[in-house]
């Protein structure tokens, strides 16, 4: 699509120059997540829309990250913490910014605009779920769910868990 390069350029500009949570980290995660999906039989449990959601969630999962954690943001009553009521504040911000970029300038950067409404709603929900799963307070819950999960492509909740686990890496 003619939108991919400008979309990625806008994403890149939306990352701060911090030592870790930067565009290079996001792009590395995209590469690793896609490799994982393609090389360890994960793809057989996911739809194409799930894979799309994983790639987009990975590229946007740390947008505008200030280099501080949620606890710091809440403790200092940072504006982001106030906006998101001290709940997964950075992850909510990352997700919000990603969808603002997609809708920027009447959607000129919307790489999802070819999806019909039902598919868009589904992909959006998986992207959000994936990004919110990167909140480290959810790490042990995800690990616990993984231990008891039975993955079947027909099981949307299992696919949601798999998307969350891959983006959480």
PDB file of C-alpha atoms in Angstrom:
ATOM      1  CA  UNK A   1       0.000   0.000   0.000  1.00  0.00           C
ATOM      2  CA  UNK A   2       1.079   3.578  -0.625  1.00  0.00           C
ATOM      3  CA  UNK A   3       0.326   4.188   3.027  1.00  0.00           C
ATOM      4  CA  UNK A   4       2.846   1.812   4.603  1.00  0.00           C
ATOM      5  CA  UNK A   5       5.984   3.937   4.236  1.00  0.00           C
ATOM      6  CA  UNK A   6       4.361   7.193   5.469  1.00  0.00           C
ATOM      7  CA  UNK A   7       2.690   5.233   8.285  1.00  0.00           C
ATOM      8  CA  UNK A   8       6.045   3.791   9.408  1.00  0.00           C
ATOM      9  CA  UNK A   9       7.704   7.197   9.133  1.00  0.00           C
ATOM     10  CA  UNK A  10       5.020   8.710  11.373  1.00  0.00           C
ATOM     11  CA  UNK A  11       5.389   5.813  13.816  1.00  0.00           C
ATOM     12  CA  UNK A  12       9.155   6.321  13.890  1.00  0.00           C
ATOM     13  CA  UNK A  13       8.746  10.060  14.578  1.00  0.00           C
ATOM     14  CA  UNK A  14       6.355   9.246  17.419  1.00  0.00           C
ATOM     15  CA  UNK A  15       8.961   7.358  19.425  1.00  0.00           C
ATOM     16  CA  UNK A  16      11.111   9.274  21.876  1.00  0.00           C
ATOM     17  CA  UNK A  17      14.891   8.922  21.872  1.00  0.00           C
ATOM     18  CA  UNK A  18      15.162   6.818  24.998  1.00  0.00           C
ATOM     19  CA  UNK A  19      17.667   4.009  25.542  1.00  0.00           C
ATOM     20  CA  UNK A  20      15.247   1.089  25.242  1.00  0.00           C
ATOM     21  CA  UNK A  21      11.602   1.856  24.441  1.00  0.00           C
ATOM     22  CA  UNK A  22      12.404   3.334  21.039  1.00  0.00           C
ATOM     23  CA  UNK A  23      11.635   2.659  17.356  1.00  0.00           C
ATOM     24  CA  UNK A  24      14.553   0.257  16.977  1.00  0.00           C
ATOM     25  CA  UNK A  25      13.169  -1.832  19.846  1.00  0.00           C
ATOM     26  CA  UNK A  26       9.676  -1.794  18.298  1.00  0.00           C
ATOM     27  CA  UNK A  27      10.967  -2.770  14.863  1.00  0.00           C
ATOM     28  CA  UNK A  28      13.053  -5.561  16.389  1.00  0.00           C
ATOM     29  CA  UNK A  29       9.951  -6.878  18.157  1.00  0.00           C
ATOM     30  CA  UNK A  30       8.001  -6.843  14.872  1.00  0.00           C
ATOM     31  CA  UNK A  31      10.739  -8.883  13.236  1.00  0.00           C
ATOM     32  CA  UNK A  32      10.986 -11.377  16.087  1.00  0.00           C
ATOM     33  CA  UNK A  33       7.224 -11.753  16.480  1.00  0.00           C
ATOM     34  CA  UNK A  34       6.770 -12.383  12.765  1.00  0.00           C
ATOM     35  CA  UNK A  35       9.645 -14.873  12.766  1.00  0.00           C
ATOM     36  CA  UNK A  36       8.058 -16.624  15.732  1.00  0.00           C
ATOM     37  CA  UNK A  37       4.671 -16.853  14.023  1.00  0.00           C
ATOM     38  CA  UNK A  38       6.211 -18.242  10.830  1.00  0.00           C
ATOM     39  CA  UNK A  39       8.804 -20.609  12.316  1.00  0.00           C
ATOM     40  CA  UNK A  40       7.439 -22.371  15.380  1.00  0.00           C
ATOM     41  CA  UNK A  41       4.019 -23.509  14.168  1.00  0.00           C
ATOM     42  CA  UNK A  42       2.177 -20.664  15.890  1.00  0.00           C
ATOM     43  CA  UNK A  43       0.565 -19.575  12.626  1.00  0.00           C
ATOM     44  CA  UNK A  44      -1.655 -22.658  12.539  1.00  0.00           C
ATOM     45  CA  UNK A  45      -3.522 -21.293  15.598  1.00  0.00           C
ATOM     46  CA  UNK A  46      -3.967 -17.742  14.268  1.00  0.00           C
ATOM     47  CA  UNK A  47      -6.015 -16.080  11.560  1.00  0.00           C
ATOM     48  CA  UNK A  48      -4.432 -13.668   9.074  1.00  0.00           C
ATOM     49  CA  UNK A  49      -6.133 -10.850  10.966  1.00  0.00           C
ATOM     50  CA  UNK A  50      -4.481 -12.036  14.200  1.00  0.00           C
ATOM     51  CA  UNK A  51      -1.059 -11.903  12.518  1.00  0.00           C
ATOM     52  CA  UNK A  52      -1.853  -8.425  11.178  1.00  0.00           C
ATOM     53  CA  UNK A  53      -2.819  -7.328  14.696  1.00  0.00           C
ATOM     54  CA  UNK A  54       0.418  -8.750  16.119  1.00  0.00           C
ATOM     55  CA  UNK A  55       2.581  -6.857  13.607  1.00  0.00           C
ATOM     56  CA  UNK A  56       0.767  -3.542  14.135  1.00  0.00           C
ATOM     57  CA  UNK A  57       0.633  -3.938  17.923  1.00  0.00           C
ATOM     58  CA  UNK A  58       4.366  -4.659  18.002  1.00  0.00           C
ATOM     59  CA  UNK A  59       5.278  -1.594  15.950  1.00  0.00           C
ATOM     60  CA  UNK A  60       3.133   0.661  18.143  1.00  0.00           C
ATOM     61  CA  UNK A  61       3.479  -0.959  21.551  1.00  0.00           C
ATOM     62  CA  UNK A  62       5.812   1.699  23.015  1.00  0.00           C
ATOM     63  CA  UNK A  63       4.821   4.851  21.104  1.00  0.00           C
ATOM     64  CA  UNK A  64       6.015   8.029  22.827  1.00  0.00           C
ATOM     65  CA  UNK A  65       7.402   6.030  25.775  1.00  0.00           C
ATOM     66  CA  UNK A  66       9.072   8.492  28.164  1.00  0.00           C
ATOM     67  CA  UNK A  67      11.490   5.932  29.603  1.00  0.00           C
ATOM     68  CA  UNK A  68       9.696   5.784  32.954  1.00  0.00           C
ATOM     69  CA  UNK A  69       7.436   2.986  34.193  1.00  0.00           C
ATOM     70  CA  UNK A  70       3.748   3.057  35.145  1.00  0.00           C
ATOM     71  CA  UNK A  71       4.509   3.152  38.863  1.00  0.00           C
ATOM     72  CA  UNK A  72       6.614   6.294  38.417  1.00  0.00           C
ATOM     73  CA  UNK A  73       3.975   7.917  36.220  1.00  0.00           C
ATOM     74  CA  UNK A  74       1.288   7.249  38.841  1.00  0.00           C
ATOM     75  CA  UNK A  75       3.422   8.231  41.819  1.00  0.00           C
ATOM     76  CA  UNK A  76       4.324  11.569  40.240  1.00  0.00           C
ATOM     77  CA  UNK A  77       0.722  12.106  39.108  1.00  0.00           C
ATOM     78  CA  UNK A  78       1.894  12.552  35.546  1.00  0.00           C
ATOM     79  CA  UNK A  79      -0.822  13.785  33.177  1.00  0.00           C
ATOM     80  CA  UNK A  80      -0.845  10.413  31.377  1.00  0.00           C
ATOM     81  CA  UNK A  81      -1.557   8.640  34.676  1.00  0.00           C
ATOM     82  CA  UNK A  82      -4.371  11.056  35.411  1.00  0.00           C
ATOM     83  CA  UNK A  83      -5.914  10.609  31.940  1.00  0.00           C
ATOM     84  CA  UNK A  84      -5.862   6.797  32.239  1.00  0.00           C
ATOM     85  CA  UNK A  85      -6.834   6.668  35.928  1.00  0.00           C
ATOM     86  CA  UNK A  86      -3.597   4.950  37.017  1.00  0.00           C
ATOM     87  CA  UNK A  87      -4.470   1.793  35.012  1.00  0.00           C
ATOM     88  CA  UNK A  88      -1.874   0.548  32.500  1.00  0.00           C
ATOM     89  CA  UNK A  89      -1.199   4.201  31.817  1.00  0.00           C
ATOM     90  CA  UNK A  90       1.648   3.874  29.337  1.00  0.00           C
ATOM     91  CA  UNK A  91       0.053   0.977  27.470  1.00  0.00           C
ATOM     92  CA  UNK A  92      -3.233   2.857  27.139  1.00  0.00           C
ATOM     93  CA  UNK A  93      -1.306   5.864  25.853  1.00  0.00           C
ATOM     94  CA  UNK A  94       0.623   3.750  23.311  1.00  0.00           C
ATOM     95  CA  UNK A  95      -2.593   2.224  21.989  1.00  0.00           C
ATOM     96  CA  UNK A  96      -4.364   5.561  21.828  1.00  0.00           C
ATOM     97  CA  UNK A  97      -1.476   7.167  19.922  1.00  0.00           C
ATOM     98  CA  UNK A  98      -1.348   4.291  17.447  1.00  0.00           C
ATOM     99  CA  UNK A  99      -5.008   4.726  16.569  1.00  0.00           C
ATOM    100  CA  UNK A 100      -4.606   8.500  16.398  1.00  0.00           C
ATOM    101  CA  UNK A 101      -1.845   7.972  13.827  1.00  0.00           C
ATOM    102  CA  UNK A 102      -4.087   5.612  11.849  1.00  0.00           C
ATOM    103  CA  UNK A 103      -6.843   8.240  11.776  1.00  0.00           C
ATOM    104  CA  UNK A 104      -4.536  11.220  11.217  1.00  0.00           C
ATOM    105  CA  UNK A 105      -5.453  13.581   8.363  1.00  0.00           C
ATOM    106  CA  UNK A 106      -8.711  11.771   7.605  1.00  0.00           C
ATOM    107  CA  UNK A 107      -7.003   8.393   7.516  1.00  0.00           C
ATOM    108  CA  UNK A 108      -4.222   9.067   4.993  1.00  0.00           C
ATOM    109  CA  UNK A 109      -1.980   6.817   7.137  1.00  0.00           C
ATOM    110  CA  UNK A 110      -4.646   4.204   7.833  1.00  0.00           C
ATOM    111  CA  UNK A 111      -3.070   0.964   6.660  1.00  0.00           C
ATOM    112  CA  UNK A 112      -6.204  -0.828   7.879  1.00  0.00           C
ATOM    113  CA  UNK A 113      -8.623   1.055   5.644  1.00  0.00           C
ATOM    114  CA  UNK A 114      -9.159  -1.907   3.301  1.00  0.00           C
ATOM    115  CA  UNK A 115     -10.704  -3.964   6.113  1.00  0.00           C
ATOM    116  CA  UNK A 116     -14.472  -4.059   6.306  1.00  0.00           C
ATOM    117  CA  UNK A 117     -15.996  -2.793   9.560  1.00  0.00           C
ATOM    118  CA  UNK A 118     -16.250  -6.199  11.258  1.00  0.00           C
ATOM    119  CA  UNK A 119     -12.647  -7.077  10.457  1.00  0.00           C
ATOM    120  CA  UNK A 120     -11.453  -3.612  11.539  1.00  0.00           C
ATOM    121  CA  UNK A 121     -13.267  -3.896  14.878  1.00  0.00           C
ATOM    122  CA  UNK A 122     -11.738  -7.346  15.434  1.00  0.00           C
ATOM    123  CA  UNK A 123      -8.189  -6.317  14.445  1.00  0.00           C
ATOM    124  CA  UNK A 124      -8.455  -3.148  16.557  1.00  0.00           C
ATOM    125  CA  UNK A 125      -9.546  -5.177  19.595  1.00  0.00           C
ATOM    126  CA  UNK A 126      -6.613  -7.577  19.143  1.00  0.00           C
ATOM    127  CA  UNK A 127      -4.127  -4.712  18.718  1.00  0.00           C
ATOM    128  CA  UNK A 128      -5.397  -3.068  21.893  1.00  0.00           C
ATOM    129  CA  UNK A 129      -5.321  -6.381  23.771  1.00  0.00           C
ATOM    130  CA  UNK A 130      -1.778  -7.003  22.568  1.00  0.00           C
ATOM    131  CA  UNK A 131      -0.514  -3.577  23.592  1.00  0.00           C
ATOM    132  CA  UNK A 132      -2.261  -3.666  26.982  1.00  0.00           C
ATOM    133  CA  UNK A 133      -0.671  -7.062  27.635  1.00  0.00           C
ATOM    134  CA  UNK A 134       2.760  -5.416  27.653  1.00  0.00           C
ATOM    135  CA  UNK A 135       1.978  -3.962  31.094  1.00  0.00           C
ATOM    136  CA  UNK A 136       4.419  -5.918  33.257  1.00  0.00           C
ATOM    137  CA  UNK A 137       1.858  -6.194  36.047  1.00  0.00           C
ATOM    138  CA  UNK A 138       0.071  -8.678  33.753  1.00  0.00           C
ATOM    139  CA  UNK A 139       3.138 -10.873  33.187  1.00  0.00           C
ATOM    140  CA  UNK A 140       2.426 -13.591  35.753  1.00  0.00           C
ATOM    141  CA  UNK A 141      -1.263 -13.780  34.810  1.00  0.00           C
ATOM    142  CA  UNK A 142      -0.287 -14.345  31.169  1.00  0.00           C
ATOM    143  CA  UNK A 143       2.223 -17.023  32.179  1.00  0.00           C
ATOM    144  CA  UNK A 144      -0.403 -18.742  34.300  1.00  0.00           C
ATOM    145  CA  UNK A 145      -2.939 -18.674  31.455  1.00  0.00           C
ATOM    146  CA  UNK A 146      -0.336 -20.137  29.093  1.00  0.00           C
ATOM    147  CA  UNK A 147       0.141 -23.164  31.336  1.00  0.00           C
ATOM    148  CA  UNK A 148      -3.514 -24.187  31.033  1.00  0.00           C
ATOM    149  CA  UNK A 149      -4.312 -22.955  27.520  1.00  0.00           C
ATOM    150  CA  UNK A 150      -5.454 -25.218  24.724  1.00  0.00           C
ATOM    151  CA  UNK A 151      -4.895 -23.472  21.426  1.00  0.00           C
ATOM    152  CA  UNK A 152      -7.425 -23.971  18.646  1.00  0.00           C
ATOM    153  CA  UNK A 153      -7.952 -21.577  15.760  1.00  0.00           C
ATOM    154  CA  UNK A 154     -11.710 -21.648  16.371  1.00  0.00           C
ATOM    155  CA  UNK A 155     -11.222 -20.441  19.951  1.00  0.00           C
ATOM    156  CA  UNK A 156     -11.130 -16.625  19.899  1.00  0.00           C
ATOM    157  CA  UNK A 157     -10.060 -16.373  23.564  1.00  0.00           C
ATOM    158  CA  UNK A 158      -7.121 -18.712  22.909  1.00  0.00           C
ATOM    159  CA  UNK A 159      -6.106 -16.629  19.884  1.00  0.00           C
ATOM    160  CA  UNK A 160      -6.381 -13.472  21.997  1.00  0.00           C
ATOM    161  CA  UNK A 161      -4.064 -15.036  24.580  1.00  0.00           C
ATOM    162  CA  UNK A 162      -1.590 -16.025  21.873  1.00  0.00           C
ATOM    163  CA  UNK A 163      -1.615 -12.500  20.395  1.00  0.00           C
ATOM    164  CA  UNK A 164      -1.061 -11.067  23.889  1.00  0.00           C
ATOM    165  CA  UNK A 165       1.793 -13.451  24.640  1.00  0.00           C
ATOM    166  CA  UNK A 166       3.602 -12.717  21.389  1.00  0.00           C
ATOM    167  CA  UNK A 167       3.304  -8.935  21.727  1.00  0.00           C
ATOM    168  CA  UNK A 168       4.266  -9.185  25.415  1.00  0.00           C
ATOM    169  CA  UNK A 169       7.614 -10.725  24.497  1.00  0.00           C
TER     170      UNK A 169
END
